Amino acid sequence: MSSVLSAAPVSDAAAIPPGAGGLHPAATSGGAVRAAFEALRQSGLRARDAAERLGLSEGAVLAAHSEGAPARLRAVPLNGHWVDLLKALEPCGPLMALTRNHSVVHEKTGVYRRVSAQGEVGLVLDRDIDLRLFLSHWHAGFAVREAPLREGEFEALSLQFFDAWGHAVHKVFVREASDRAALEAVMARFAAPEARPQFALGQAPKPERLADAHIDVQALRADWAALRDTHEFFSLLKRHRLDRQQSFRLTEGLFTTRLASDTIARLLHLAAASGLGLMVFVGNAACIQIHSGPVQRIVPLQTATAQWLNVMDPGFNLHLRSDRVAQVWAVHKPSEDGTVSSVEAFDADGELMLMVFGERKPGQPQDPAWRELVQTLVTPLSEAA
């Protein structure tokens, strides 16, 4: 198997017939979950895909591994002091941070530095590990040990955090250069083996939004034009009671332009060829993870069940389900530093997959080379119309 195949979060769940590793509806005990999950993992499925085949969330599967007979995978609940735990990771050296949503996985290797929180909002502010944390959505966590599937490999150590529905919001993995003893000390310090995390079924409810007909479009456009900081955009959406994609549609031609569905691939290839620094944001309701810098190796991959667009660079991997891209937008927001432009992709359910900006620091204008790149993405679509 090629290195790309082994590195990309690709699985072919359809290759496993029903009943080969799935749970019988009546088999709900922890032992049944552990046995069925192990069978699917042995078949080559990744943890998230194996949990889905069982009709369970990843969080629920790990909860089943936190009690009962020892298994190849062992999970110990954590005590919920999330900010203190993340602060304790700095002595562990470089670790791999993973944040994902339904369609994109973002992996960065670096040191957890400058961890802070104000209320329910937390920050990790290092060039390599750069996170925005929305802690009210952090429901449970586990210290996880997984014995290797193949001889000669190390035991995998990780910290995995979940929302109330058992969906992963952030994960931390040991790497070869990590201080394993320091990480084990953190795992022991924050362990709460007596805890019994419970997870709700289904999906988190979506915020209620107004229908287009009930939105004051002129007021929306006026408020957009009055923006002075890109961070004000979140309060703008909340004030007008609409979602992100809806706002783009209602300001199309003024502040936004719809792009071709293959735009993200084109963008990454153009940035790689030019060496232009990007800021790539991927997240969920609980965590946003950011890569700042150039991208180099762009690798498309197609399997029997999915199409992937991968960035495979030292210290940064991105895995995007390109077959799930339904809409892509160029978005322009005024600020005190000039116009700030982004390219944003959504899936068919209207969920944000990722955002890409030109690399910049607060207080600095956007790189003209980024504006030119965005314009090259707009022009071919308008010419084809």
Tab-separated table of N, CA and C in Angstrom, residues 23 27-29 32-34 37 47-61 64 165-167 201:
chain	number	residue	atom	x	y	z
A	23	LEU	N	-22.954	-4.935	14.890
A	23	LEU	CA	-23.638	-5.435	16.078
A	23	LEU	C	-25.041	-5.899	15.735
A	27	ALA	N	-27.353	-6.893	20.739
A	27	ALA	CA	-26.031	-7.016	21.364
A	27	ALA	C	-25.531	-5.630	21.751
A	28	THR	N	-25.934	-5.158	22.922
A	28	THR	CA	-25.613	-3.795	23.325
A	28	THR	C	-24.637	-3.736	24.490
A	29	SER	N	-24.141	-4.866	24.963
A	29	SER	CA	-23.227	-4.857	26.098
A	29	SER	C	-21.870	-4.314	25.683
A	32	ALA	N	-19.829	-6.849	23.769
A	32	ALA	CA	-20.208	-6.999	22.366
A	32	ALA	C	-19.668	-5.846	21.531
A	33	VAL	N	-19.725	-4.633	22.077
A	33	VAL	CA	-19.189	-3.469	21.366
A	33	VAL	C	-17.694	-3.637	21.144
A	34	ARG	N	-16.973	-4.038	22.193
A	34	ARG	CA	-15.522	-4.177	22.078
A	34	ARG	C	-15.151	-5.237	21.045
A	37	PHE	N	-16.082	-3.982	17.451
A	37	PHE	CA	-15.194	-2.899	17.056
A	37	PHE	C	-13.815	-3.449	16.696
A	47	ALA	N	-11.007	4.098	13.154
A	47	ALA	CA	-11.884	4.052	14.325
A	47	ALA	C	-13.235	4.698	14.038
A	48	ARG	N	-13.253	5.839	13.400
A	48	ARG	CA	-14.521	6.540	13.162
A	48	ARG	C	-15.424	5.728	12.247
A	49	ASP	N	-14.834	5.147	11.206
A	49	ASP	CA	-15.624	4.354	10.264
A	49	ASP	C	-16.146	3.080	10.924
A	50	ALA	N	-15.305	2.474	11.788
A	50	ALA	CA	-15.739	1.255	12.476
A	50	ALA	C	-16.906	1.564	13.412
A	51	ALA	N	-16.824	2.693	14.114
A	51	ALA	CA	-17.925	3.071	15.005
A	51	ALA	C	-19.208	3.290	14.210
A	52	GLU	N	-19.112	3.931	13.064
A	52	GLU	CA	-20.293	4.168	12.240
A	52	GLU	C	-20.900	2.856	11.766
A	53	ARG	N	-20.068	1.879	11.427
A	53	ARG	CA	-20.594	0.589	11.001
A	53	ARG	C	-21.375	-0.095	12.124
A	54	LEU	N	-21.008	0.209	13.361
A	54	LEU	CA	-21.717	-0.370	14.503
A	54	LEU	C	-22.961	0.437	14.881
A	55	GLY	N	-23.174	1.545	14.212
A	55	GLY	CA	-24.303	2.392	14.558
A	55	GLY	C	-24.086	3.176	15.827
A	56	LEU	N	-22.813	3.402	16.180
A	56	LEU	CA	-22.463	4.094	17.411
A	56	LEU	C	-21.570	5.286	17.106
A	57	SER	N	-21.503	6.205	18.045
A	57	SER	CA	-20.533	7.289	17.943
A	57	SER	C	-19.176	6.795	18.436
A	58	GLU	N	-18.123	7.503	18.044
A	58	GLU	CA	-16.785	7.164	18.550
A	58	GLU	C	-16.728	7.277	20.072
A	59	GLY	N	-17.373	8.298	20.608
A	59	GLY	CA	-17.371	8.466	22.054
A	59	GLY	C	-17.993	7.287	22.764
A	60	ALA	N	-19.121	6.789	22.238
A	60	ALA	CA	-19.781	5.636	22.853
A	60	ALA	C	-18.906	4.390	22.780
A	61	VAL	N	-18.176	4.224	21.682
A	61	VAL	CA	-17.281	3.066	21.554
A	61	VAL	C	-16.164	3.151	22.590
A	64	ALA	N	-17.309	2.230	25.994
A	64	ALA	CA	-17.412	0.774	26.162
A	64	ALA	C	-16.063	0.137	26.459
A	165	TRP	N	-22.824	14.318	21.826
A	165	TRP	CA	-23.341	13.265	20.944
A	165	TRP	C	-22.268	12.230	20.605
A	166	GLY	N	-21.091	12.354	21.225
A	166	GLY	CA	-20.032	11.388	21.000
A	166	GLY	C	-19.226	11.612	19.745
A	167	HIS	N	-19.369	12.785	19.120
A	167	HIS	CA	-18.599	13.096	17.928
A	167	HIS	C	-17.273	13.734	18.340
A	201	LEU	N	-28.000	10.290	21.551
A	201	LEU	CA	-28.109	9.698	20.229
A	201	LEU	C	-28.370	10.784	19.193
